[in-house]
CSV table of C-alpha atoms in Angstrom, one decimal:
chain,number,residue,atom,x,y,z
A,528,MET,CA,-60.2,43.8,-27.3
A,529,GLU,CA,-59.6,41.4,-30.2
A,530,GLU,CA,-56.1,42.9,-30.7
A,531,ILE,CA,-55.2,42.2,-27.1
A,532,LEU,CA,-56.5,38.6,-27.2
A,533,SER,CA,-54.5,37.8,-30.4
A,534,ARG,CA,-51.3,39.0,-28.8
A,535,LEU,CA,-51.6,36.9,-25.7
A,536,THR,CA,-48.9,34.3,-25.2
A,537,LYS,CA,-48.4,31.5,-22.6
A,538,LEU,CA,-46.3,32.4,-19.5
A,539,LYS,CA,-42.8,31.0,-19.4
A,540,GLY,CA,-42.7,27.6,-17.6
A,541,THR,CA,-46.4,26.7,-18.0
A,542,LYS,CA,-45.8,24.0,-20.6
A,543,ARG,CA,-44.2,21.0,-18.9
A,544,PRO,CA,-42.5,18.2,-20.9
A,545,ALA,CA,-44.4,14.9,-20.8
A,546,LYS,CA,-43.3,12.3,-18.3
A,547,ARG,CA,-41.8,9.3,-20.1
A,548,ALA,CA,-42.7,6.0,-18.5
A,549,GLY,CA,-40.0,3.3,-18.0
A,550,ARG,CA,-37.0,5.7,-17.9
A,551,GLY,CA,-35.9,5.2,-14.3
A,552,TYR,CA,-36.9,6.8,-10.9
A,553,GLY,CA,-35.5,10.2,-11.9
A,554,SER,CA,-38.1,10.6,-14.7
A,555,GLY,CA,-40.9,11.3,-12.2
A,556,LYS,CA,-43.1,8.5,-13.5
A,557,GLY,CA,-41.7,5.8,-11.2
A,558,GLY,CA,-38.9,3.4,-12.1
A,559,HIS,CA,-40.0,-0.1,-11.3
A,560,THR,CA,-43.7,-0.5,-12.4
A,561,THR,CA,-44.1,2.9,-14.2
A,562,GLY,CA,-47.8,3.2,-13.4
A,563,ARG,CA,-48.8,-0.3,-14.7
A,564,GLY,CA,-49.4,-2.0,-11.4
A,565,ALA,CA,-47.5,-5.0,-10.1
A,566,LYS,CA,-47.6,-8.3,-12.1
A,567,GLY,CA,-49.7,-9.7,-14.9
A,568,GLN,CA,-50.2,-9.7,-18.6
A,569,LYS,CA,-51.2,-6.0,-18.7
A,570,SER,CA,-48.1,-4.9,-16.8
A,571,ARG,CA,-45.8,-6.2,-19.5
A,572,ALA,CA,-45.8,-5.7,-23.2
A,573,LYS,CA,-48.8,-4.7,-25.4
A,574,ILE,CA,-51.6,-7.3,-25.9
A,575,PRO,CA,-52.2,-7.8,-29.6
A,576,LEU,CA,-55.6,-6.7,-31.0
A,577,TRP,CA,-56.5,-10.2,-32.1
A,578,PHE,CA,-55.8,-11.8,-28.7
A,579,GLU,CA,-59.0,-13.3,-27.3
A,580,GLY,CA,-57.9,-14.0,-23.7
A,581,GLY,CA,-56.7,-17.6,-24.1
A,582,GLN,CA,-59.7,-19.0,-25.9
A,583,THR,CA,-59.1,-20.5,-29.4
A,584,PRO,CA,-58.9,-17.6,-31.7
A,585,LEU,CA,-61.5,-17.1,-34.4
A,586,VAL,CA,-58.8,-17.5,-37.1
A,587,ARG,CA,-58.0,-21.0,-35.9
A,588,LYS,CA,-61.6,-22.0,-35.5
A,589,THR,CA,-62.4,-21.4,-39.2
A,590,PRO,CA,-61.5,-24.1,-41.6
A,591,TYR,CA,-59.0,-23.7,-44.4
A,592,ILE,CA,-60.6,-22.7,-47.7
A,593,LYS,CA,-59.9,-25.4,-50.2
A,594,GLY,CA,-58.8,-24.9,-53.8
A,595,PHE,CA,-57.5,-21.8,-55.4
A,596,THR,CA,-58.7,-18.9,-57.6
A,597,ASN,CA,-58.1,-19.7,-61.3
A,598,TYR,CA,-56.6,-16.5,-62.8
A,599,THR,CA,-57.4,-17.7,-66.3
A,600,HIS,CA,-61.1,-18.0,-65.6
A,601,ALA,CA,-63.4,-16.3,-68.0
A,602,ASP,CA,-67.1,-15.4,-67.4
A,603,VAL,CA,-69.1,-16.7,-70.4
A,604,TYR,CA,-72.5,-15.5,-71.3
A,605,PRO,CA,-74.7,-18.3,-72.8
A,606,LEU,CA,-76.9,-17.4,-75.7
A,607,ASN,CA,-79.1,-20.0,-77.4
A,608,LEU,CA,-80.0,-20.1,-81.1
A,609,ASP,CA,-83.8,-19.9,-80.4
A,610,ARG,CA,-83.3,-16.5,-78.8
A,611,ILE,CA,-81.1,-15.3,-81.6
A,612,SER,CA,-83.7,-16.3,-84.2
A,613,LYS,CA,-86.4,-14.3,-82.4
A,614,LEU,CA,-84.2,-11.2,-82.0
A,615,PHE,CA,-82.5,-10.9,-85.4
A,616,SER,CA,-83.7,-10.9,-89.0
A,617,ASP,CA,-82.5,-12.9,-92.0
A,618,GLN,CA,-79.1,-11.9,-93.6
A,619,SER,CA,-77.9,-10.0,-90.5
A,620,LYS,CA,-74.4,-9.9,-89.1
A,621,ILE,CA,-74.0,-10.4,-85.3
A,622,ASN,CA,-71.1,-9.7,-83.1
A,623,PRO,CA,-70.7,-9.1,-79.3
A,624,ASP,CA,-70.7,-5.3,-79.8
A,625,LEU,CA,-74.1,-5.4,-81.5
A,626,LEU,CA,-75.4,-7.4,-78.5
A,627,PHE,CA,-74.1,-4.8,-76.1
A,628,LYS,CA,-75.6,-1.9,-78.1
A,629,SER,CA,-79.0,-3.7,-78.3
A,630,GLY,CA,-79.1,-4.2,-74.6
A,631,ILE,CA,-78.9,-8.0,-74.5
A,632,LEU,CA,-75.6,-8.0,-72.7
A,633,LYS,CA,-74.2,-5.6,-70.1
A,634,LYS,CA,-70.7,-4.3,-71.0
A,635,GLY,CA,-67.9,-5.4,-68.8
A,636,LYS,CA,-69.7,-8.2,-67.0
A,637,TYR,CA,-68.8,-11.0,-69.3
A,638,ASP,CA,-65.5,-11.9,-71.0
A,639,ARG,CA,-67.0,-13.7,-74.0
A,640,VAL,CA,-70.3,-14.9,-75.4
A,641,LYS,CA,-70.9,-18.6,-76.2
A,642,ILE,CA,-73.6,-19.6,-78.7
A,643,LEU,CA,-75.4,-22.7,-77.7
A,644,GLY,CA,-77.5,-25.0,-79.9
A,645,ARG,CA,-80.9,-25.0,-78.2
A,646,GLY,CA,-83.8,-24.4,-80.6
A,647,LYS,CA,-84.0,-24.1,-84.4
A,648,LEU,CA,-82.3,-21.5,-86.6
A,649,THR,CA,-83.9,-21.0,-90.0
A,650,LYS,CA,-82.4,-17.6,-90.8
A,651,LYS,CA,-79.1,-17.0,-92.6
A,652,ILE,CA,-77.1,-15.2,-90.0
A,653,LYS,CA,-73.4,-14.3,-90.0
A,654,PHE,CA,-71.8,-14.7,-86.6
A,655,GLU,CA,-68.4,-13.0,-85.7
A,656,GLY,CA,-66.4,-13.0,-82.5
A,657,PHE,CA,-68.2,-15.7,-80.5
A,658,VAL,CA,-67.4,-19.1,-79.0
A,659,TYR,CA,-69.6,-21.9,-80.2
A,660,SER,CA,-70.8,-25.3,-79.1
A,661,ASP,CA,-70.4,-28.1,-81.6
A,662,LEU,CA,-74.2,-28.4,-82.1
A,663,ALA,CA,-74.6,-24.6,-82.5
A,664,LYS,CA,-71.9,-24.5,-85.2
A,665,LYS,CA,-73.5,-27.4,-87.1
A,666,LYS,CA,-77.0,-25.7,-86.9
A,667,ILE,CA,-75.6,-22.3,-88.1
A,668,GLU,CA,-73.8,-23.9,-91.1
A,669,ARG,CA,-76.9,-26.0,-91.9
A,670,SER,CA,-79.1,-22.9,-92.1
A,671,GLY,CA,-76.7,-21.2,-94.5
A,672,GLY,CA,-75.0,-18.9,-92.0
A,673,THR,CA,-71.3,-18.6,-91.0
A,674,ALA,CA,-69.6,-18.9,-87.7
A,675,ASN,CA,-66.2,-17.3,-87.4
């Protein structure tokens, strides 16, 4: 039974070609209105997807967004001296990679780390690869550390 079903073919003349609209009276789909009715917007060309029936479109209701996106913008992570003095011991070297490994920073979220001058720094710490505020740089050098 399965062999017979797999060998069945359509009878000749059963598949008719599609009727193309708007190709004259001889096409079989009507020549003048071609199945679209008489007059009106829907009888003519396609209506765009964004068309809202004559009311003011949503795009024109919304205001312009002022300003622009600065492509040189960098996300800066602020880190104060009081937090550093709690986390790190005397004579230690600190760089952004060490902060990522210790879990203070999340990798990929910030472009650079800025050391800020809140709190006291009494430990001799060597900083590398950071951006510094003026006050933070003064406090680091006063405590005997270096800021590169």
